Coordinates of C-alpha atoms and ligand atoms in Angstrom, one line a residue:
X1 CA -7.2 -1.0 24.7
X2 CA -3.8 -2.7 25.3
X3 CA -0.8 -0.8 26.7
X4 CA 0.9 -0.4 23.3
X5 CA -2.2 1.1 21.7
X6 CA -2.5 3.4 24.8
X7 CA 1.1 4.6 24.4
X8 CA 0.6 5.3 20.6
X9 CA -2.6 7.2 21.5
X10 CA -0.7 9.5 23.9
X11 CA 1.9 10.2 21.2
X12 CA -0.9 11.5 19.0
X13 CA -1.3 14.7 21.0
X14 CA 2.2 16.0 21.7
X15 CA 1.0 19.6 22.0
X16 CA -0.6 18.6 25.4
X17 CA 2.6 17.3 26.9
X18 CA 5.1 19.5 25.1
X19 CA 3.6 22.6 26.7
X20 CA 5.5 21.5 29.9
X21 CA 8.6 20.4 28.1
X22 CA 11.8 20.6 30.2
X23 CA 15.0 19.4 28.6
X24 CA 16.9 18.5 31.7
X25 CA 13.9 16.5 33.0
X26 CA 13.8 14.6 29.7
X27 CA 17.5 13.8 29.7
X28 CA 17.4 12.7 33.4
X29 CA 14.5 10.4 32.4
X30 CA 16.8 8.6 30.0
X31 CA 15.7 10.0 26.6
X32 CA 18.3 10.3 23.9
X33 CA 19.6 13.8 23.1
X34 CA 18.2 13.7 19.5
X35 CA 14.7 13.2 20.8
X36 CA 15.1 15.9 23.4
X37 CA 16.4 18.4 20.7
X38 CA 13.4 17.5 18.4
X39 CA 10.9 18.1 21.3
X40 CA 12.7 21.4 22.1
X41 CA 12.3 22.6 18.5
X42 CA 8.6 21.7 18.6
X43 CA 8.1 23.3 22.0
X44 CA 9.8 26.5 20.9
X45 CA 7.6 26.7 17.8
X46 CA 4.3 26.2 19.6
X47 CA 5.1 27.7 23.0
X48 CA 8.3 29.8 22.7
X49 CA 8.4 33.6 22.7
X50 CA 7.2 35.1 19.4
X51 CA 5.6 38.3 18.2
X52 CA 3.2 36.1 16.1
X53 CA 1.2 35.0 19.1
X54 CA -2.2 34.8 17.3
X55 CA -0.6 32.6 14.6
X56 CA 1.1 30.5 17.3
X57 CA -2.3 29.9 19.0
X58 CA -3.9 28.9 15.7
X59 CA -1.0 26.6 14.9
X60 CA -1.4 24.8 18.3
X61 CA -5.1 24.2 17.4
X62 CA -4.2 23.0 13.9
X63 CA -1.5 20.7 15.4
X64 CA -4.1 19.2 17.8
X65 CA -6.6 18.7 14.9
X66 CA -3.9 17.1 12.8
X67 CA -3.3 14.2 15.2
X68 CA 0.4 14.5 14.2
X69 CA 3.1 12.9 16.5
X70 CA 6.0 15.0 17.7
X71 CA 8.1 13.3 14.9
X72 CA 5.7 14.7 12.3
X73 CA 5.6 18.2 14.0
X74 CA 9.5 18.2 14.0
X75 CA 9.6 17.1 10.4
X76 CA 7.5 20.2 9.5
X77 CA 10.0 22.5 11.4
X78 CA 13.0 20.7 9.8
X79 CA 11.6 21.1 6.3
X80 CA 10.8 24.8 6.7
X81 CA 14.0 25.7 8.6
X82 CA 15.6 27.4 5.7
X83 CA 12.7 29.7 5.0
X84 CA 13.8 33.1 6.2
X85 CA 10.6 35.2 5.8
X86 CA 8.6 34.6 8.9
X87 CA 5.2 35.2 7.3
X88 CA 6.0 32.6 4.6
X89 CA 7.2 30.2 7.2
X90 CA 3.8 30.4 9.1
X91 CA 1.9 29.9 5.8
X92 CA 3.9 26.8 5.0
X93 CA 3.5 25.5 8.5
X94 CA -0.3 25.8 8.3
X95 CA -0.4 24.1 4.9
X96 CA 1.6 21.2 6.2
X97 CA -0.5 21.0 9.4
X98 CA -3.6 20.6 7.2
X99 CA -2.3 17.4 5.6
X100 CA -3.7 14.1 6.8
X101 CA -1.6 10.9 6.8
X102 CA 1.3 9.2 8.2
X103 CA 5.0 10.3 8.4
X104 CA 5.8 9.2 4.8
X105 CA 2.7 11.0 3.3
X106 CA 3.7 14.2 5.2
X107 CA 7.3 13.9 3.9
X108 CA 6.2 13.4 0.3
X109 CA 3.7 16.3 0.5
X110 CA 6.4 18.5 2.0
X111 CA 8.6 17.8 -1.0
X112 CA 5.8 19.3 -3.2
X113 CA 4.9 22.2 -1.0
X114 CA 8.1 23.5 0.6
X115 CA 10.4 25.4 -1.8
X116 CA 13.8 23.8 -2.1
X117 CA 16.7 25.1 -0.2
X118 CA 19.2 26.5 -2.6
X119 CA 22.3 24.5 -2.0
X120 CA 25.7 25.8 -3.2
X121 CA 26.8 24.2 -6.4
X122 CA 28.8 21.1 -5.6
X123 CA 32.5 21.2 -6.7
X124 CA 34.7 18.4 -7.7
X125 CA 36.2 16.8 -4.6
X126 CA 38.1 13.7 -3.6
X127 CA 38.9 12.7 0.0
X128 CA 40.5 9.7 1.6
X129 CA 39.6 8.7 5.1
X130 CA 41.4 7.1 8.0
X131 CA 42.4 3.4 7.7
X132 CA 40.6 0.8 9.9
X133 CA 41.4 -2.9 9.8
X134 CA 43.7 -2.3 6.8
X135 CA 40.8 -0.8 4.8
X136 CA 40.5 2.9 3.8
X137 CA 37.5 4.8 2.6
X138 CA 37.4 7.3 -0.4
X139 CA 34.8 9.9 -1.2
X140 CA 34.5 11.5 -4.7
X141 CA 32.4 14.2 -6.2
X142 CA 32.7 14.3 -10.0
X143 CA 30.6 15.2 -13.1
X144 CA 27.4 13.1 -13.1
X145 CA 27.9 11.7 -16.6
X146 CA 31.3 10.3 -15.7
X147 CA 30.1 8.9 -12.4
X148 CA 27.1 7.3 -14.2
X149 CA 29.5 5.7 -16.7
X150 CA 31.7 4.5 -13.8
X151 CA 28.7 3.1 -11.9
X152 CA 27.5 1.3 -14.9
X153 CA 30.9 -0.2 -15.7
X154 CA 31.3 -1.4 -12.1
X155 CA 27.8 -2.9 -12.0
X156 CA 28.2 -4.7 -15.3
X157 CA 29.5 -7.9 -14.0
X158 CA 28.0 -7.9 -10.6
X159 CA 26.6 -11.3 -9.8
X160 CA 23.2 -11.3 -8.1
X161 CA 24.0 -14.1 -5.6
X162 CA 26.6 -12.0 -3.6
X163 CA 26.5 -8.4 -2.2
X164 CA 27.2 -5.9 -4.9
X165 CA 29.5 -3.5 -2.9
X166 CA 32.6 -5.7 -2.6
X167 CA 32.2 -6.8 -6.3
X168 CA 32.2 -3.2 -7.4
X169 CA 35.3 -2.5 -5.4
X170 CA 37.0 -5.4 -7.1
X171 CA 35.9 -4.2 -10.5
X172 CA 37.2 -0.6 -9.7
X173 CA 40.6 -1.9 -8.5
X174 CA 40.9 -4.1 -11.6
X175 CA 40.2 -1.1 -13.9
X176 CA 42.8 0.9 -12.1
X177 CA 45.4 -1.9 -12.4
X178 CA 45.7 -2.2 -8.6
X179 CA 46.6 -5.4 -6.8
X180 CA 43.5 -5.6 -4.5
X181 CA 45.5 -5.6 -1.3
X182 CA 47.9 -8.3 -2.5
X183 CA 51.2 -6.3 -2.4
X184 CA 53.4 -9.2 -3.0
X185 CA 52.0 -10.2 -6.4
X186 CA 53.1 -8.4 -9.5
X187 CA 50.7 -5.8 -10.7
X188 CA 48.1 -7.0 -13.2
X189 CA 47.9 -4.8 -16.3
X190 CA 44.4 -3.2 -16.5
X191 CA 42.3 -5.2 -18.9
X192 CA 39.2 -3.2 -18.8
X193 CA 38.4 0.5 -18.8
X194 CA 35.4 2.7 -18.2
X195 CA 33.9 3.5 -21.5
X196 CA 31.9 6.7 -21.6
X197 CA 29.9 5.3 -24.5
X198 CA 28.3 2.5 -22.5
X199 CA 25.1 4.2 -21.2
X200 CA 23.3 4.5 -24.5
X201 CA 21.3 7.7 -24.8
X202 CA 17.8 6.7 -25.6
X203 CA 16.0 10.0 -26.0
X204 CA 12.8 10.7 -24.2
X205 CA 11.3 13.6 -25.9
X206 CA 7.9 14.9 -27.0
X207 CA 7.5 15.3 -30.7
X208 CA 7.8 19.2 -31.0
X209 CA 11.0 19.3 -29.0
X210 CA 12.5 16.6 -31.2
X211 CA 11.9 18.9 -34.2
X212 CA 13.6 21.8 -32.2
X213 CA 16.6 19.7 -31.6
X214 CA 17.0 18.7 -35.3
X215 CA 16.6 22.4 -36.2
X216 CA 19.4 23.3 -33.9
X217 CA 17.5 25.5 -31.6
X218 CA 16.9 23.0 -28.9
X219 CA 19.4 24.5 -26.4
X220 CA 16.7 24.8 -23.7
X221 CA 15.3 21.3 -24.1
X222 CA 16.5 19.1 -21.3
X223 CA 16.7 15.5 -22.2
X224 CA 16.6 12.6 -19.7
X225 CA 19.0 9.8 -20.5
X226 CA 18.6 6.2 -19.5
X227 CA 21.8 6.3 -17.4
X228 CA 20.0 8.7 -15.0
X229 CA 21.7 11.9 -16.2
X230 CA 20.4 14.8 -18.3
X231 CA 21.8 16.9 -21.2
X232 CA 20.5 19.8 -23.2
X233 CA 19.3 19.6 -26.7
X234 CA 22.4 21.5 -27.8
X235 CA 24.7 19.0 -26.1
X236 CA 22.8 16.2 -27.6
X237 CA 23.3 17.5 -31.1
X238 CA 27.0 18.0 -30.4
X239 CA 27.5 14.5 -29.2
X240 CA 25.1 12.4 -31.2
X241 CA 24.1 14.1 -34.4
X242 CA 24.3 11.7 -37.3
X243 CA 24.0 8.6 -35.2
X244 CA 20.9 6.5 -35.3
X245 CA 18.2 8.2 -33.3
X246 CA 16.0 6.1 -31.1
X247 CA 12.8 7.7 -30.3
X248 CA 10.2 6.0 -28.2
X249 CA 6.5 7.0 -28.6
X250 CA 4.4 7.4 -25.6
X251 CA 0.6 7.6 -25.2
X252 CA -0.6 10.0 -22.4
X253 CA -2.7 7.3 -20.7
X254 CA -1.1 4.0 -21.6
X255 CA 2.5 4.9 -21.5
X256 CA 5.0 3.3 -23.8
X257 CA 3.4 1.7 -26.9
X258 CA 2.6 -1.9 -26.4
X259 CA 4.5 -4.7 -28.1
X260 CA 2.8 -7.9 -27.2
X261 CA 4.9 -11.0 -26.7
X262 CA 4.2 -14.3 -25.1
X263 CA 7.8 -14.9 -24.1
X264 CA 8.9 -14.7 -20.4
X265 CA 11.9 -12.5 -21.1
X266 CA 11.4 -9.0 -22.4
X267 CA 13.1 -8.3 -25.7
X268 CA 15.6 -5.5 -26.1
X269 CA 13.1 -3.0 -27.4
X270 CA 10.8 -3.6 -24.5
X271 CA 13.6 -3.3 -22.0
X272 CA 14.6 0.0 -23.6
X273 CA 11.0 1.4 -23.5
X274 CA 10.6 0.3 -19.9
X275 CA 13.9 2.1 -19.0
X276 CA 12.7 5.2 -20.9
X277 CA 9.4 5.2 -19.0
X278 CA 11.2 5.2 -15.7
X279 CA 14.8 6.4 -15.7
X280 CA 15.4 5.1 -12.2
X281 CA 14.1 2.3 -10.0
X282 CA 10.6 3.5 -9.1
X283 CA 10.9 2.8 -5.3
X284 CA 11.0 6.2 -3.4
X285 CA 14.5 7.5 -2.8
X286 CA 16.2 4.6 -4.6
X287 CA 18.9 6.1 -6.9
X288 CA 19.7 3.1 -9.0
X289 CA 19.4 4.3 -12.6
X290 CA 17.4 2.2 -15.0
X291 CA 20.5 1.1 -16.9
X292 CA 21.5 -0.7 -13.7
X293 CA 18.0 -2.2 -13.2
X294 CA 16.5 -5.6 -14.0
X295 CA 13.2 -5.7 -15.9
X296 CA 10.4 -6.6 -13.5
X297 CA 7.0 -8.1 -14.3
X298 CA 4.4 -5.9 -12.5
X299 CA 2.1 -8.9 -12.4
X300 CA 4.3 -11.8 -11.9
X301 CA 5.0 -14.0 -14.9
X302 CA 4.3 -17.0 -12.7
X303 CA 0.8 -15.6 -12.1
X304 CA 0.0 -15.1 -15.7
X305 CA 1.4 -11.6 -16.1
X306 CA 2.2 -10.9 -19.8
X307 CA 5.5 -9.7 -21.2
X308 CA 4.1 -6.4 -22.6
X309 CA 4.9 -2.8 -21.9
X310 CA 2.1 -2.2 -19.4
X311 CA 3.4 -5.0 -17.3
X312 CA 7.2 -4.2 -17.3
X313 CA 9.1 -1.9 -15.1
X314 CA 12.8 -1.4 -14.4
X315 CA 13.6 -2.3 -10.8
X316 CA 17.0 -2.4 -9.1
X317 CA 18.2 -5.8 -8.1
X318 CA 17.4 -5.2 -4.4
X319 CA 13.9 -3.9 -4.9
X320 CA 13.1 -6.6 -7.5
X321 CA 13.8 -9.1 -4.7
X322 CA 11.9 -7.3 -2.0
X323 CA 8.8 -6.4 -4.1
X324 CA 5.6 -8.0 -2.9
X325 CA 4.9 -10.2 -6.0
X326 CA 2.3 -12.1 -4.1
X327 CA -0.9 -10.0 -4.1
X328 CA -1.7 -11.4 -0.6
X329 CA 1.6 -10.3 0.9
X330 CA 1.8 -6.7 2.2
X331 CA 5.3 -6.4 3.7
X332 CA 7.4 -4.2 1.5
X333 CA 5.1 -2.6 -1.0
X334 CA 4.8 -3.3 -4.7
X335 CA 5.1 -1.8 -8.1
X336 CA 1.9 -1.0 -9.9
X337 CA 1.3 0.5 -13.3
X338 CA -0.5 3.8 -12.9
X339 CA -1.5 5.7 -16.1
X340 CA 1.4 4.2 -18.0
X341 CA 4.1 4.7 -15.4
X342 CA 5.4 2.2 -12.8
X343 CA 4.8 3.6 -9.4
X344 CA 5.6 2.1 -6.0
X345 CA 2.7 1.6 -3.7
X346 CA 3.1 1.2 0.1
X347 CA 2.0 -1.9 1.9
X348 CA -1.3 0.0 2.7
X349 CA -1.7 0.8 -1.0
X350 CA -0.7 4.5 -1.2
X351 CA 1.2 5.4 -4.4
X352 CA 4.5 7.3 -3.7
X353 CA 6.7 8.6 -6.5
X354 CA 10.4 8.4 -6.7
X355 CA 11.6 11.9 -7.2
X356 CA 15.4 11.2 -7.4
X357 CA 15.3 11.7 -11.2
X358 CA 12.3 13.5 -12.6
X359 CA 13.0 12.6 -16.2
X360 CA 10.9 9.5 -16.8
X361 CA 9.2 9.7 -20.2
X362 CA 5.7 10.2 -18.8
X363 CA 6.8 13.1 -16.5
X364 CA 8.7 14.7 -19.3
X365 CA 6.1 14.4 -22.0
X366 CA 2.9 14.7 -20.0
X367 CA 4.0 16.5 -16.8
X368 CA 3.6 13.8 -14.2
Ligands
ZN1 ZN1 15.6 0.3 -6.2

């Protein structure tokens, strides 16, 4: 066993060494305060004073069986922090301790198991920060439909060979008719605006709900739009009734209906269906909506991958570049088609869903 493997092995049983946790000793030894705080939280859970001593003892044993690192044990405490009923907290802790896997696996399972913290409803805000190097930041909270339209408008002319951020700033300043820092030049009149009509709503709905909406009692039906936002059936009727409806059909196992083509580039219909199947880039925690995505070949075109629905997935520009197209490369993970939906699989082959926007067609229609 080499020294690195030995250190990793010792991290696998934090219960053994955290029993003797001492924060001052850890700080004096040069550990950062964040780590010390995490260890303290774990120590208090498994060794601190409690009236649930029997549960605490069982939890120590479960933690030892789990082989979890202190980072994983802290993750559990972090995720159940908001649970106020102590009995419920212990139950969740035991469920999480029974999971086997690495940090990412535990994190994903925790998303499923732990009830979400009820956050206060966000309000509209806008704040400007302090200037640094003649630049100044801005933070905005605004209705998601408007922000999606803005994001789409700013992304529209972004060129792939340069970083997107600066180009989006330029586009925003141009829309606002500002001078982009050049105060001596006369102001350029705005020649483009943000059109709320740009993100075209393609409707991802199962057949019976579609009928409800047309009958006018579809208030409760939530629709996922391809710009990454949602609207109710009633809102949909108010905005789009009378316009041409686009309804994609989905098979429970195979996903979007296949349209076989031998061309390298997907046609518009295929692009639309791919975006309907997955309303965001499928890489976990990526929040790029499918309208802002490129269409990716799951099996690379250069390796004989066909341009048909089962082989297409929307992927943001960044993740399209970092995807392990080569089946022998296992660096950054790759997109696979699992039962009709594009799903990101880790370099070791574990599928992980992106839960940023749960309104992909297959989730909406078939509950996954
Ligand atoms: Zn992405």
